[in-house]
Amino acid sequence: MTTTANPPTRNGVDTATLFATIDAVKAAPQAAKFQFRAHNEWISGTHNRGRIHDFFGVGEERAHERTFTFDADHPAVLVGSDNGPTPVEFLLHALAACLTAGLANIAAARGIQLTEVRSTVTGDIDLNGILGLDPSVRNGYENITVRFTVKGDAPAEKLRALVDQSRARSAVFDVITNGVPVAIEIDTD
Amino acid sequence: MTTTANPPTRNGVDTATLFATIDAVKAAPQAAKFQFRAHNEWISGTHNRGRIHDFFGVGEERAHERTFTFDADHPAVLVGSDNGPTPVEFLLHALAACLTAGLANIAAARGIQLTEVRSTVTGDIDLNGILGLDPSVRNGYENITVRFTVKGDAPAEKLRALVDQSRARSAVFDVITNGVPVAIEIDTD
């Protein structure tokens, strides 16, 4: 395999554009203000459907190339019809996806060719919390564990350092470990 | 429309099974210990694919009726190929889905027939954080807002109270507002 010192694309990451984007934001920090959105419509019981399409960024309204829709539900054992994952499973997916995307970008920036990145995220939860049966039990996960397998053309230490840096710059890791204020507005008209 | 005082199903919620499940957990609190999981495989660049299937609950290994897969990616403006929503958008979807599922269950338990539940969740984020350009900016959302439209056969006050109770018992709301410890393990063999 022939490689060059600084190929334009590594790990499928267009590093030239990545660095140009960072430089552009450095010159115009306001460009980095984004607003992401999810729309949701209740269907029946615990079954509802999310729609992700529009967002704001780099100074203007934007949209994904297509609309992504995702059903959520509870399995039968939690009195649902299993039309989709539970909401708490989507949280775990978001965490794995964020850490993995960051890892690929960081590896590209550091000149490391990845050959495999897999992860399993597990979250332990005691449903006595959400069922209101034990006031000492929280509603959400008690703890979350991410297990990564990372392979590439660098020593184990450098591969591990990719995960460390991805965690240090992960939006979802920050939200899930540190929390964010959430406001709720209700319209009944 | 004819209604009965306590129909077995309201809002698509099998209330008899819901109450029986709560009674069963009351009698055997260990049954409420669940572990949810998401598996993820890197594809290229910021594009990766999550898989949700197996989980543990009510004392044994279980699985959804089918495997759910979800691609995540960045849009072109964030140096991706837009093969799926961003990880941070999945977070917002999880929040809307959790609050909506809870709301339908609570409405059913309170004998309120819902006719419409819609929501839009927005999250404001300054990417100077994850780009490492401003140490005073956090990586994750600065704030999240949920805007609900709730309609049903009850006065506005009672419809609003459904959202309040759903928030008070939401697993995802708890995780996103209060945070959870996340451990990361790395295998490079």
Short mmCIF file of C-alpha atoms in Angstrom, two decimals:
data_model
loop_
_atom_site.label_atom_id
_atom_site.label_comp_id
_atom_site.label_asym_id
_atom_site.label_seq_id
_atom_site.Cartn_x
_atom_site.Cartn_y
_atom_site.Cartn_z
CA MET A 1 0.00 0.00 0.00
CA THR A 2 1.32 3.43 -0.90
CA THR A 3 0.61 6.26 1.49
CA THR A 4 1.64 9.88 1.42
CA ALA A 5 2.57 12.01 4.39
CA ASN A 6 -0.61 14.04 4.28
CA PRO A 7 -3.25 12.49 2.06
CA PRO A 8 -6.36 14.60 1.47
CA THR A 9 -8.54 11.77 2.76
CA ARG A 10 -7.77 9.32 5.55
CA ASN A 11 -10.31 7.06 7.29
CA GLY A 12 -12.83 8.59 4.91
CA VAL A 13 -12.19 11.99 6.51
CA ASP A 14 -11.46 14.86 4.16
CA THR A 15 -8.71 16.28 6.35
CA ALA A 16 -8.09 19.31 4.13
CA THR A 17 -11.73 20.37 4.49
CA LEU A 18 -11.67 19.52 8.20
CA PHE A 19 -8.69 21.81 8.82
CA ALA A 20 -10.14 24.51 6.53
CA THR A 21 -13.40 24.38 8.49
CA ILE A 22 -11.55 24.78 11.79
CA ASP A 23 -9.62 27.74 10.34
CA ALA A 24 -12.85 29.30 9.07
CA VAL A 25 -14.44 29.05 12.52
CA LYS A 26 -11.28 30.49 14.09
CA ALA A 27 -11.69 33.54 11.84
CA ALA A 28 -15.46 33.81 12.43
CA PRO A 29 -16.40 32.21 15.78
CA GLN A 30 -20.09 33.03 15.30
CA ALA A 31 -20.24 30.46 12.49
CA ALA A 32 -19.99 27.76 15.15
CA LYS A 33 -23.38 28.58 16.71
CA PHE A 34 -25.66 25.69 15.77
CA GLN A 35 -29.16 24.69 16.74
CA PHE A 36 -30.20 21.07 16.25
CA ARG A 37 -33.81 19.91 16.36
CA ALA A 38 -35.95 16.81 16.63
CA HIS A 39 -39.68 16.75 15.96
CA ASN A 40 -41.90 14.08 17.48
CA GLU A 41 -45.44 12.87 16.95
CA TRP A 42 -47.29 10.51 19.26
CA ILE A 43 -48.84 7.51 17.52
CA SER A 44 -50.34 5.19 20.16
CA GLY A 45 -49.38 4.09 23.66
CA THR A 46 -45.62 4.28 24.06
CA HIS A 47 -45.15 4.31 20.27
CA ASN A 48 -44.10 7.65 18.79
CA ARG A 49 -42.14 8.84 15.77
CA GLY A 50 -39.26 11.31 15.63
CA ARG A 51 -38.34 13.32 12.57
CA ILE A 52 -34.95 14.97 12.07
CA HIS A 53 -34.46 17.34 9.17
CA ASP A 54 -33.88 21.06 9.76
CA PHE A 55 -31.12 22.73 11.72
CA PHE A 56 -29.38 26.11 11.97
CA GLY A 57 -25.66 26.64 11.50
CA VAL A 58 -22.98 28.83 9.94
CA GLY A 59 -25.40 31.75 10.06
CA GLU A 60 -28.39 30.28 8.26
CA GLU A 61 -31.23 27.76 8.24
CA ARG A 62 -30.13 24.43 6.79
CA ALA A 63 -31.49 20.93 6.34
CA HIS A 64 -30.22 17.40 5.98
CA GLU A 65 -30.30 16.04 2.41
CA ARG A 66 -33.29 13.95 3.46
CA THR A 67 -35.63 13.60 6.41
CA PHE A 68 -34.69 10.91 8.92
CA THR A 69 -37.55 9.28 10.85
CA PHE A 70 -37.20 7.00 13.85
CA ASP A 71 -39.92 5.13 15.70
CA ALA A 72 -39.54 4.66 19.44
CA ASP A 73 -41.59 2.30 21.60
CA HIS A 74 -41.37 -0.04 24.58
CA PRO A 75 -41.01 -3.81 24.22
CA ALA A 76 -43.90 -6.05 25.36
CA VAL A 77 -42.23 -6.66 28.74
CA LEU A 78 -42.57 -2.89 29.31
CA VAL A 79 -46.18 -2.78 28.10
CA GLY A 80 -45.39 -1.55 24.58
CA SER A 81 -45.63 -2.96 21.05
CA ASP A 82 -41.87 -3.01 20.22
CA ASN A 83 -42.20 -0.80 17.13
CA GLY A 84 -38.78 0.71 17.84
CA PRO A 85 -36.07 0.94 20.48
CA THR A 86 -36.83 2.50 23.83
CA PRO A 87 -35.87 6.16 24.27
CA VAL A 88 -33.08 5.19 26.67
CA GLU A 89 -31.53 2.96 24.01
CA PHE A 90 -31.36 5.91 21.59
CA LEU A 91 -29.30 7.71 24.25
CA LEU A 92 -26.72 4.91 24.23
CA HIS A 93 -26.63 4.95 20.42
CA ALA A 94 -26.01 8.72 20.45
CA LEU A 95 -23.06 8.27 22.81
CA ALA A 96 -21.41 5.51 20.74
CA ALA A 97 -21.95 7.45 17.51
CA CYS A 98 -20.44 10.67 18.89
CA LEU A 99 -17.34 9.03 20.34
CA THR A 100 -16.81 7.02 17.13
CA ALA A 101 -17.16 10.01 14.78
CA GLY A 102 -14.72 12.03 16.85
CA LEU A 103 -12.28 9.15 16.97
CA ALA A 104 -12.20 8.87 13.16
CA ASN A 105 -11.62 12.62 12.78
CA ILE A 106 -8.86 12.68 15.38
CA ALA A 107 -7.16 9.61 13.88
CA ALA A 108 -7.20 11.28 10.45
CA ALA A 109 -5.74 14.49 11.89
CA ARG A 110 -2.98 12.46 13.58
CA GLY A 111 -2.20 10.43 10.46
CA ILE A 112 -3.44 7.13 11.89
CA GLN A 113 -5.21 4.73 9.53
CA LEU A 114 -8.03 2.93 11.34
CA THR A 115 -9.02 -0.57 10.27
CA GLU A 116 -11.77 -1.32 12.78
CA VAL A 117 -13.75 0.55 15.40
CA ARG A 118 -16.53 -1.23 17.27
CA SER A 119 -18.22 -0.45 20.53
CA THR A 120 -20.93 -1.66 22.83
CA VAL A 121 -22.54 0.77 25.24
CA THR A 122 -24.44 -0.62 28.20
CA GLY A 123 -26.63 1.28 30.63
CA ASP A 124 -27.90 -0.11 33.93
CA ILE A 125 -31.25 1.17 35.09
CA ASP A 126 -33.57 0.25 37.95
CA LEU A 127 -37.14 0.82 36.79
CA ASN A 128 -38.34 1.18 40.38
CA GLY A 129 -37.40 4.83 39.75
CA ILE A 130 -39.65 5.62 36.79
CA LEU A 131 -42.41 3.40 38.19
CA GLY A 132 -42.44 5.59 41.30
CA LEU A 133 -42.02 2.58 43.60
CA ASP A 134 -38.80 3.59 45.38
CA PRO A 135 -38.00 7.25 46.02
CA SER A 136 -34.32 6.38 46.60
CA VAL A 137 -33.93 5.14 43.01
CA ARG A 138 -33.27 7.68 40.25
CA ASN A 139 -35.30 7.65 37.02
CA GLY A 140 -32.34 7.39 34.65
CA TYR A 141 -29.35 5.14 34.20
CA GLU A 142 -27.29 4.46 37.32
CA ASN A 143 -24.18 4.08 35.18
CA ILE A 144 -23.12 3.66 31.57
CA THR A 145 -20.13 1.71 30.23
CA VAL A 146 -18.63 2.00 26.74
CA ARG A 147 -16.40 -0.87 25.54
CA PHE A 148 -14.35 0.01 22.45
CA THR A 149 -12.36 -2.20 20.12
CA VAL A 150 -10.01 0.01 18.09
CA LYS A 151 -7.57 -1.29 15.48
CA GLY A 152 -5.27 0.62 13.14
CA ASP A 153 -1.69 1.22 12.02
CA ALA A 154 -0.46 2.66 15.32
CA PRO A 155 0.70 1.21 18.65
CA ALA A 156 -1.94 0.39 21.27
CA GLU A 157 -0.98 3.48 23.27
CA LYS A 158 -1.73 5.80 20.37
CA LEU A 159 -5.00 4.03 19.59
CA ARG A 160 -6.07 4.39 23.22
CA ALA A 161 -5.13 8.07 23.11
CA LEU A 162 -7.57 8.56 20.21
CA VAL A 163 -10.44 7.43 22.43
CA ASP A 164 -9.24 9.67 25.26
CA GLN A 165 -9.16 12.70 22.97
CA SER A 166 -12.52 11.86 21.43
CA ARG A 167 -14.06 11.67 24.91
CA ALA A 168 -12.43 15.00 25.81
CA ARG A 169 -14.16 16.63 22.81
CA SER A 170 -17.45 14.74 22.63
CA ALA A 171 -20.67 16.73 22.74
CA VAL A 172 -22.79 13.73 23.75
CA PHE A 173 -20.31 12.56 26.41
CA ASP A 174 -20.42 16.06 27.91
CA VAL A 175 -24.23 16.18 27.94
CA ILE A 176 -24.62 12.68 29.39
CA THR A 177 -21.97 13.05 32.09
CA ASN A 178 -22.51 16.70 33.06
CA GLY A 179 -26.16 17.37 32.23
CA VAL A 180 -27.81 20.33 30.48
CA PRO A 181 -30.70 22.57 31.53
CA VAL A 182 -33.93 21.55 29.78
CA ALA A 183 -36.91 23.93 29.54
CA ILE A 184 -40.36 22.58 28.70
CA GLU A 185 -43.13 24.69 27.17
CA ILE A 186 -46.67 23.39 26.75
CA ASP A 187 -49.37 24.49 24.32
CA THR A 188 -52.85 23.00 24.83
CA ASP A 189 -54.82 25.19 22.42
CA MET B 1 -68.67 8.38 21.68
CA THR B 2 -69.27 5.84 24.40
CA THR B 3 -66.64 5.49 27.07
CA THR B 4 -66.52 3.35 30.16
CA ALA B 5 -65.07 4.34 33.50
CA ASN B 6 -62.04 2.10 33.18
CA PRO B 7 -61.56 0.68 29.67
CA PRO B 8 -58.80 -1.93 29.32
CA THR B 9 -57.13 0.17 26.63
CA ARG B 10 -56.91 3.97 26.45
CA ASN B 11 -54.57 5.94 24.20
CA GLY B 12 -53.37 2.55 22.96
CA VAL B 13 -52.15 1.79 26.47
CA ASP B 14 -53.20 -1.55 27.96
CA THR B 15 -53.87 -0.08 31.39
CA ALA B 16 -54.72 -3.43 33.00
CA THR B 17 -51.32 -4.82 31.98
CA LEU B 18 -49.64 -1.55 32.99
CA PHE B 19 -51.08 -1.72 36.52
CA ALA B 20 -50.42 -5.48 36.75
CA THR B 21 -46.78 -4.83 35.78
CA ILE B 22 -46.41 -2.19 38.47
CA ASP B 23 -47.94 -4.57 41.03
CA ALA B 24 -45.58 -7.36 39.93
CA VAL B 25 -42.54 -5.10 40.38
CA LYS B 26 -43.86 -4.00 43.77
CA ALA B 27 -43.90 -7.66 44.81
CA ALA B 28 -40.46 -8.43 43.28
CA PRO B 29 -38.40 -5.22 43.05
CA GLN B 30 -35.43 -7.09 41.49
CA ALA B 31 -37.49 -7.58 38.32
CA ALA B 32 -37.02 -3.86 37.61
CA LYS B 33 -33.25 -4.16 37.09
CA PHE B 34 -32.68 -3.66 33.37
CA GLN B 35 -29.62 -3.25 31.21
CA PHE B 36 -30.02 -1.63 27.81
CA ARG B 37 -27.37 -1.79 25.09
CA ALA B 38 -26.35 -0.23 21.80
CA HIS B 39 -23.72 -1.70 19.50
CA ASN B 40 -21.85 0.48 17.03
CA GLU B 41 -19.62 -0.11 14.02
CA TRP B 42 -17.53 2.57 12.35
CA ILE B 43 -18.03 2.76 8.58
CA SER B 44 -16.04 5.73 7.24
CA GLY B 45 -15.27 9.23 8.45
CA THR B 46 -18.04 10.43 10.73
CA HIS B 47 -20.40 7.74 9.37
CA ASN B 48 -21.11 4.86 11.74
CA ARG B 49 -23.98 2.45 12.33
CA GLY B 50 -25.70 1.59 15.59
CA ARG B 51 -27.51 -1.67 16.25
CA ILE B 52 -30.06 -2.15 19.02
CA HIS B 53 -31.34 -5.63 19.75
CA ASP B 54 -30.48 -7.38 23.05
CA PHE B 55 -31.22 -6.25 26.58
CA PHE B 56 -31.60 -7.69 30.07
CA GLY B 57 -34.68 -7.35 32.24
CA VAL B 58 -37.07 -9.15 34.59
CA GLY B 59 -34.27 -11.54 35.50
CA GLU B 60 -33.22 -12.75 32.05
CA GLU B 61 -31.62 -11.95 28.71
CA ARG B 62 -34.17 -10.63 26.23
CA ALA B 63 -34.26 -9.13 22.75
CA HIS B 64 -36.42 -6.86 20.66
CA GLU B 65 -38.62 -8.63 18.12
CA ARG B 66 -36.21 -7.37 15.44
CA THR B 67 -32.85 -5.62 15.22
CA PHE B 68 -33.02 -1.85 14.82
CA THR B 69 -30.13 -0.20 12.95
CA PHE B 70 -29.44 3.53 12.75
CA ASP B 71 -26.80 5.32 10.76
CA ALA B 72 -25.23 8.45 12.22
CA ASP B 73 -23.08 10.96 10.35
CA HIS B 74 -22.33 14.66 10.04
CA PRO B 75 -23.84 16.84 7.31
CA ALA B 76 -21.52 18.29 4.64
CA VAL B 77 -21.25 21.61 6.53
CA LEU B 78 -19.64 19.59 9.36
CA VAL B 79 -17.35 17.65 7.00
CA GLY B 80 -19.51 14.52 6.79
CA SER B 81 -21.58 12.75 4.12
CA ASP B 82 -25.03 13.18 5.72
CA ASN B 83 -25.81 9.45 5.84
CA GLY B 84 -27.76 9.97 9.05
CA PRO B 85 -28.49 12.48 11.78
CA THR B 86 -25.69 13.75 13.97
CA PRO B 87 -25.25 12.02 17.33
CA VAL B 88 -26.49 15.15 19.14
CA GLU B 89 -29.76 15.01 17.17
CA PHE B 90 -30.36 11.43 18.38
CA LEU B 91 -30.13 12.83 21.94
CA LEU B 92 -32.99 15.24 21.24
CA HIS B 93 -35.06 12.47 19.68
CA ALA B 94 -34.51 10.31 22.79
CA LEU B 95 -35.77 13.12 25.02
CA ALA B 96 -38.93 13.77 22.99
CA ALA B 97 -39.67 10.04 22.73
CA CYS B 98 -39.30 9.45 26.48
CA LEU B 99 -41.47 12.37 27.54
CA THR B 100 -44.13 11.41 24.97
CA ALA B 101 -44.28 7.73 25.95
CA GLY B 102 -44.60 8.66 29.61
CA LEU B 103 -47.30 11.20 28.85
CA ALA B 104 -49.45 8.60 27.05
CA ASN B 105 -49.11 6.13 29.93
CA ILE B 106 -49.94 8.75 32.54
CA ALA B 107 -52.92 10.03 30.56
CA ALA B 108 -54.26 6.47 30.28
CA ALA B 109 -53.80 5.91 34.02
CA ARG B 110 -55.68 9.16 34.72
CA GLY B 111 -58.51 8.35 32.32
CA ILE B 112 -57.65 11.13 29.86
CA GLN B 113 -58.11 10.43 26.16
CA LEU B 114 -55.38 12.12 24.12
CA THR B 115 -56.08 13.25 20.58
CA GLU B 116 -52.74 14.81 19.65
CA VAL B 117 -49.26 15.04 21.11
CA ARG B 118 -46.53 16.76 19.15
CA SER B 119 -43.23 18.21 20.21
CA THR B 120 -40.15 19.92 18.89
CA VAL B 121 -36.93 19.71 20.86
CA THR B 122 -34.20 22.25 20.11
CA GLY B 123 -30.65 22.24 21.39
CA ASP B 124 -28.26 25.18 21.14
CA ILE B 125 -24.61 24.31 20.78
CA ASP B 126 -21.49 26.36 20.13
CA LEU B 127 -19.06 24.18 18.18
CA ASN B 128 -16.11 26.28 19.35
CA GLY B 129 -16.21 23.79 22.24
CA ILE B 130 -15.75 20.51 20.36
CA LEU B 131 -13.39 22.17 17.88
CA GLY B 132 -11.14 23.06 20.81
CA LEU B 133 -11.08 26.75 19.82
CA ASP B 134 -12.45 28.30 23.01
CA PRO B 135 -11.78 26.67 26.40
CA SER B 136 -14.65 28.63 27.96
CA VAL B 137 -17.20 26.90 25.70
CA ARG B 138 -18.50 23.46 26.71
CA ASN B 139 -18.59 20.58 24.23
CA GLY B 140 -22.28 19.81 24.58
CA TYR B 141 -25.55 21.70 24.32
CA GLU B 142 -25.74 24.95 26.25
CA ASN B 143 -29.46 24.46 26.69
CA ILE B 144 -32.34 22.38 25.39
CA THR B 145 -35.99 23.42 24.98
CA VAL B 146 -38.96 21.11 24.47
CA ARG B 147 -42.15 22.61 23.04
CA PHE B 148 -45.20 20.36 23.43
CA THR B 149 -48.63 20.56 21.86
CA VAL B 150 -51.00 18.36 23.84
CA LYS B 151 -54.70 17.90 23.05
CA GLY B 152 -57.26 15.63 24.66
CA ASP B 153 -60.56 15.39 26.53
CA ALA B 154 -59.43 17.26 29.64
CA PRO B 155 -59.01 20.91 30.64
CA ALA B 156 -55.72 22.62 29.78
CA GLU B 157 -54.60 22.41 33.39
CA LYS B 158 -54.91 18.63 33.45
CA LEU B 159 -53.17 18.28 30.09
CA ARG B 160 -50.28 20.41 31.34
CA ALA B 161 -50.11 18.30 34.50
CA LEU B 162 -49.54 15.21 32.31
CA VAL B 163 -46.37 16.76 30.92
CA ASP B 164 -45.22 17.75 34.41
CA GLN B 165 -45.68 14.20 35.70
CA SER B 166 -44.01 12.69 32.63
CA ARG B 167 -40.99 14.94 33.18
CA ALA B 168 -40.92 13.95 36.87
CA ARG B 169 -40.68 10.26 35.87
CA SER B 170 -38.64 10.44 32.64
CA ALA B 171 -35.45 8.40 32.46
CA VAL B 172 -34.01 10.45 29.58
CA PHE B 173 -34.92 13.79 31.18
CA ASP B 174 -33.11 12.67 34.33
CA VAL B 175 -29.99 11.59 32.41
CA ILE B 176 -29.86 14.74 30.27
CA THR B 177 -30.47 17.20 33.10
CA ASN B 178 -28.53 15.47 35.90
CA GLY B 179 -25.84 13.47 34.13
CA VAL B 180 -24.65 9.90 34.65
CA PRO B 181 -21.16 8.47 35.24
CA VAL B 182 -19.76 6.96 32.02
CA ALA B 183 -16.84 4.49 32.09
CA ILE B 184 -14.87 3.80 28.90
CA GLU B 185 -12.86 0.61 28.34
CA ILE B 186 -10.59 0.15 25.31
CA ASP B 187 -9.40 -3.04 23.65
CA THR B 188 -6.75 -2.68 20.93
CA ASP B 189 -5.86 -6.38 20.46
#
